[in-house]
Coordinates of C-alpha atoms and ligand atoms in Angstrom, one line a residue:
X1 CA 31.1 -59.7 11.1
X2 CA 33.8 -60.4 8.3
X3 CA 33.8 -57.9 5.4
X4 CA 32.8 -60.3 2.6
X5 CA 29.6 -60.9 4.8
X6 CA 29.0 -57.2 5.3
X7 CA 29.4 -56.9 1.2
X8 CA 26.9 -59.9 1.0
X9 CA 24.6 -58.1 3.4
X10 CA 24.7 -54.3 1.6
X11 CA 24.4 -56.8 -1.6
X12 CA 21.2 -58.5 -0.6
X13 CA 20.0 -54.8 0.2
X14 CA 20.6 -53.8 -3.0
X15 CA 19.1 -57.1 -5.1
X16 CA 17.1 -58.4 -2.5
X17 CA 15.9 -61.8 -3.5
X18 CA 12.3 -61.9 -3.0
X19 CA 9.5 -62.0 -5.7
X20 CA 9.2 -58.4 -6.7
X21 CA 5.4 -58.9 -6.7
X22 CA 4.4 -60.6 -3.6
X23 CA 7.5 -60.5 -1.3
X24 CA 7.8 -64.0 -0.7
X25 CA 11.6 -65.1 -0.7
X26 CA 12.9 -66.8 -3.7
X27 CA 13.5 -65.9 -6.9
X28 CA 12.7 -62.3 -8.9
X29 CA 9.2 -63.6 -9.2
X30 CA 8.1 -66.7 -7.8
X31 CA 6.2 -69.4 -9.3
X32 CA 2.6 -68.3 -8.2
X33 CA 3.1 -64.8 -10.1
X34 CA 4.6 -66.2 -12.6
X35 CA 1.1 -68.4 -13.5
X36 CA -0.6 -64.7 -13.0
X37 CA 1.2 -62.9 -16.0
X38 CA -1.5 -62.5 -18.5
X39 CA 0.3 -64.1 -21.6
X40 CA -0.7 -64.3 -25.1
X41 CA -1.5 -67.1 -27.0
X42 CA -1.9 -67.6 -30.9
X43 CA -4.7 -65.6 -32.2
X44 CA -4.9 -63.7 -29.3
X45 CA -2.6 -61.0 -29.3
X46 CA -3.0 -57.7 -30.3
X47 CA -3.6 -56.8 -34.4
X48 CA -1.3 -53.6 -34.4
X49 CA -1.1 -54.0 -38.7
X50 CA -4.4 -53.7 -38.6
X51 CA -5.0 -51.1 -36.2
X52 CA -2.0 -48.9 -37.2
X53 CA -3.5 -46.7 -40.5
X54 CA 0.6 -46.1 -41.2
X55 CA 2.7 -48.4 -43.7
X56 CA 3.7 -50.9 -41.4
X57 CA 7.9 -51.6 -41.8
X58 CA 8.2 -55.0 -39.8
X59 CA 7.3 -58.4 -41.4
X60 CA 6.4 -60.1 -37.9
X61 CA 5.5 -59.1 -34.6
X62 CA 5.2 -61.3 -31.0
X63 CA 4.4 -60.1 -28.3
X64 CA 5.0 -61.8 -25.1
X65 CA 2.1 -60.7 -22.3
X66 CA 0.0 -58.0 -21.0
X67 CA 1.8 -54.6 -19.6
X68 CA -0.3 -55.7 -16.2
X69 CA 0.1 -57.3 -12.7
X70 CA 3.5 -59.1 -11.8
X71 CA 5.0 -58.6 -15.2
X72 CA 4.4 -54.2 -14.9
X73 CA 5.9 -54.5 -11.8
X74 CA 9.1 -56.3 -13.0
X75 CA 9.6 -54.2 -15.5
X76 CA 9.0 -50.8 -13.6
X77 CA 11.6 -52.4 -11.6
X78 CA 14.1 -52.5 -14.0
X79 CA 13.5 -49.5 -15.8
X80 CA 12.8 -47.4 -12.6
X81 CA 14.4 -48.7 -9.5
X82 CA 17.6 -49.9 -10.9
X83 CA 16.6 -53.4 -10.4
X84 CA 19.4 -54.7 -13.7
X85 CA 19.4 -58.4 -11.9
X86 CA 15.7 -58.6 -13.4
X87 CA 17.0 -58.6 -17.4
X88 CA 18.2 -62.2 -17.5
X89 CA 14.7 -63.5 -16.0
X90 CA 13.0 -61.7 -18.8
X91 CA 14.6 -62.6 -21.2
X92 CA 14.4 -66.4 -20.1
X93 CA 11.0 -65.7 -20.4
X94 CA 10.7 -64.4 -23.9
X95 CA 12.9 -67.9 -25.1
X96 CA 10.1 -69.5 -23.5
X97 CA 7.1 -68.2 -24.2
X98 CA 7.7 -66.5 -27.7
X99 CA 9.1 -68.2 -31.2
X100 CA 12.7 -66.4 -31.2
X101 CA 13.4 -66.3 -35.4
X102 CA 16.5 -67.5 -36.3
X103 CA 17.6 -64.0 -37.5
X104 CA 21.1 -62.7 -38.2
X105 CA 21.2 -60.2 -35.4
X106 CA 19.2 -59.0 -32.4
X107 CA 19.1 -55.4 -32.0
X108 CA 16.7 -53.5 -29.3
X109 CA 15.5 -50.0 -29.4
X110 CA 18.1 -47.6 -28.2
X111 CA 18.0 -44.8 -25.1
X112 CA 18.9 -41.2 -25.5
X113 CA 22.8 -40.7 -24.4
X114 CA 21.0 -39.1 -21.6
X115 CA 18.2 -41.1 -20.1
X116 CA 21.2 -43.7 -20.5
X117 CA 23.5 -41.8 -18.4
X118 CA 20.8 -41.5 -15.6
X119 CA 19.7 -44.6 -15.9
X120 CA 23.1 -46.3 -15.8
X121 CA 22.1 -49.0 -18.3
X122 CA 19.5 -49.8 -21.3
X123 CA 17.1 -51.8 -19.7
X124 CA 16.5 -53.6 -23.6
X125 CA 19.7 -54.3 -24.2
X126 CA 20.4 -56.2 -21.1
X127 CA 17.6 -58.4 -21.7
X128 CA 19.2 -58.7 -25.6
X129 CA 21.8 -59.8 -24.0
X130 CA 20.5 -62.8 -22.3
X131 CA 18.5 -63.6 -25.1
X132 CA 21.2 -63.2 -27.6
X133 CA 23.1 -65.9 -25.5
X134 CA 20.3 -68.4 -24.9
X135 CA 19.0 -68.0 -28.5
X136 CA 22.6 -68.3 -30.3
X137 CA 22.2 -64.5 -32.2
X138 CA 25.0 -62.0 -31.9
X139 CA 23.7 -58.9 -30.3
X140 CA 24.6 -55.3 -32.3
X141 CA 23.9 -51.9 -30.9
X142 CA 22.8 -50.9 -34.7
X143 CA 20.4 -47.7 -33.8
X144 CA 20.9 -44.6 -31.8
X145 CA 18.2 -42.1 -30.7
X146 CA 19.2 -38.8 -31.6
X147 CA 16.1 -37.0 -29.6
X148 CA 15.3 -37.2 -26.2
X149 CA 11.8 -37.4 -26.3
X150 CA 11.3 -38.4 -22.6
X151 CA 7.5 -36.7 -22.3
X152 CA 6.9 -40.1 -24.4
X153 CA 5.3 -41.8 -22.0
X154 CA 2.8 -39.1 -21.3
X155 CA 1.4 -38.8 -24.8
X156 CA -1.9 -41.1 -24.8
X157 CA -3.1 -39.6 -28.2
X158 CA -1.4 -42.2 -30.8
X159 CA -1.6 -39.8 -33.8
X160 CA 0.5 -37.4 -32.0
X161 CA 3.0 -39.8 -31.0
X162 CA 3.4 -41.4 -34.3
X163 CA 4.1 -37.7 -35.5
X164 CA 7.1 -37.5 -32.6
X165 CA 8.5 -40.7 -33.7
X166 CA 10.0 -39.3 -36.7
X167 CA 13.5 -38.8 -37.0
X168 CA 14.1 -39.8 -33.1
X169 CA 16.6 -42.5 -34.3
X170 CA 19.1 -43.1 -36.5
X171 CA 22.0 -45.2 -37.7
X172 CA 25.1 -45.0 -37.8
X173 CA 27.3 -44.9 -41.4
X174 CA 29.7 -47.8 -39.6
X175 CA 26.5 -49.7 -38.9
X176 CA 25.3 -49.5 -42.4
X177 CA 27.2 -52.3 -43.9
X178 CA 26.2 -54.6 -41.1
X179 CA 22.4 -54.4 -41.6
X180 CA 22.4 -55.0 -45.6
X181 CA 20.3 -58.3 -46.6
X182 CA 20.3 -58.9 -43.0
X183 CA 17.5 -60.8 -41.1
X184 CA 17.3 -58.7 -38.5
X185 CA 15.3 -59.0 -34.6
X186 CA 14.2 -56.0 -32.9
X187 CA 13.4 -56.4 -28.8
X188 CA 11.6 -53.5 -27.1
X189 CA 10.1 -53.7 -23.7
X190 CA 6.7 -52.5 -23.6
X191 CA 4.0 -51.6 -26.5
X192 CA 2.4 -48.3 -26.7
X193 CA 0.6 -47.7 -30.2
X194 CA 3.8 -49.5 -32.1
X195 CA 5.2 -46.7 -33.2
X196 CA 8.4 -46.7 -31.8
X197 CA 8.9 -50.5 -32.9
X198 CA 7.9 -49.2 -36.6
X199 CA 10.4 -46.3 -36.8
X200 CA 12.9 -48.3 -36.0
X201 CA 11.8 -50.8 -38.8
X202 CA 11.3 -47.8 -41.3
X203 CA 15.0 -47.6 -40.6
X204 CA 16.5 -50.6 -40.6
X205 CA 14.2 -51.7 -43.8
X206 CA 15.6 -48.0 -45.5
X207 CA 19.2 -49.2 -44.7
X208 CA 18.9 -52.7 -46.4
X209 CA 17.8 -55.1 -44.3
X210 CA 15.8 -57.8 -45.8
X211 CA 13.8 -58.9 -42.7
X212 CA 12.5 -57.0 -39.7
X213 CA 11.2 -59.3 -36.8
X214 CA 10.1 -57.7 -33.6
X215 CA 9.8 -59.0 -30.0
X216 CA 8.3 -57.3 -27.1
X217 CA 7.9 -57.9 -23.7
X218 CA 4.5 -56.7 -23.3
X219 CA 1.7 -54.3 -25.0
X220 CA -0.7 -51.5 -23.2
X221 CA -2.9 -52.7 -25.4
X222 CA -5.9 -55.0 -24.6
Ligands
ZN1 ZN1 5.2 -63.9 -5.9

């Protein structure tokens, strides 16, 4: 066997391409899952302005599916079994299913220097990325997360979770310029209680920015 077969072969072990739901070969997720991701439609997604009692800091929020079935499962994937070759798909999939704004910049919500070491990559960026290509919007890194609150995940009580939002990002003096009057697109991946995606608005809107959009993959919430 020649090497560049052997580097194909340790490749395909790596990013194997089969649907990541039902193991059929093919692309990342083939077209039979893809009809089983629960999406949203207009006047059927989620009302977090209502349901959050806080001052809300965005002016618009889509978001694209359920956090369930073949979707959860690509994005476990890529947040959990290094599974990077995932991003582009998803963020295909926001172009297509969500109203991208035509904003000056598409940020995403930033990891601890820490979780990004381990992790290797931001799993939101790369799909910014993508998305920032396809949808014509340059891509800044304009937050940082200053507090590695990696227990996150685990809180299920929202008031407590809004309470360790604060102060877990920040930005940059350098960045501050940037984000003045600026339109500005927010992508996270998944939707807890919305209070990660409203810190990061509180931010943004307290450094100038005249618009805060948000896009998100998908939301916990039914
Ligand atoms: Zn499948």
């Amino acid at each position: 066997m020649a090497k560049l077969s052997i580097r194909h072969f340790l490749l395909e072990l790596i990013f194997p391409e089969f649907c990541l739901n039902c193991q059929k070969l093919g692309p990342s997720l083939c077209a039979n899952c893809y009809h089983g991701l629960n999406f949203y439609f207009q006047g059927q997604k989620p009302n977090i302005v209502e349901e959050n009692k806080e001052q809300v800091y965005f002016d618009q929020l889509q978001i694209m599916a359920q956090f369930r079935g073949p979707l959860q499962k690509l994005i476990k994937a890529l947040k959990y079994q290094n599974a990077k070759n995932i991003a582009p798909l998803l963020a295909k999939m926001l172009h297509r299913h969500l109203k991208i704004p035509s904003a000056d910049m598409l940020t995403f919500i930033p990891l601890h220097p820490k979780k990004l070491r381990w992790r290797g990559y931001n799993q939101c960026q790369e799909i910014a990325l993508t998305l920032g290509e396809i949808s014509k919007i340059p891509v800044q890194n304009l937050l940082i997360k200053t507090i590695n609150n990696q227990a996150q995940a685990q809180i299920k009580e929202q008031k407590t979770r809004k309470e360790r939002m604060k102060g877990v990002f920040a930005i940059p003096t350098q960045n501050l310029p940037i984000i003045k009057n600026k339109h500005i697109l927010i992508l996270d991946d998944v939707l807890t209680t919305g209070a990660t995606i409203n810190e990061a608005s509180r931010l943004l809107k307290l450094a100038g920015a005249r618009r805060v959009d948000v896009i998100v993959l998908a939301s916990k919430m039914d």
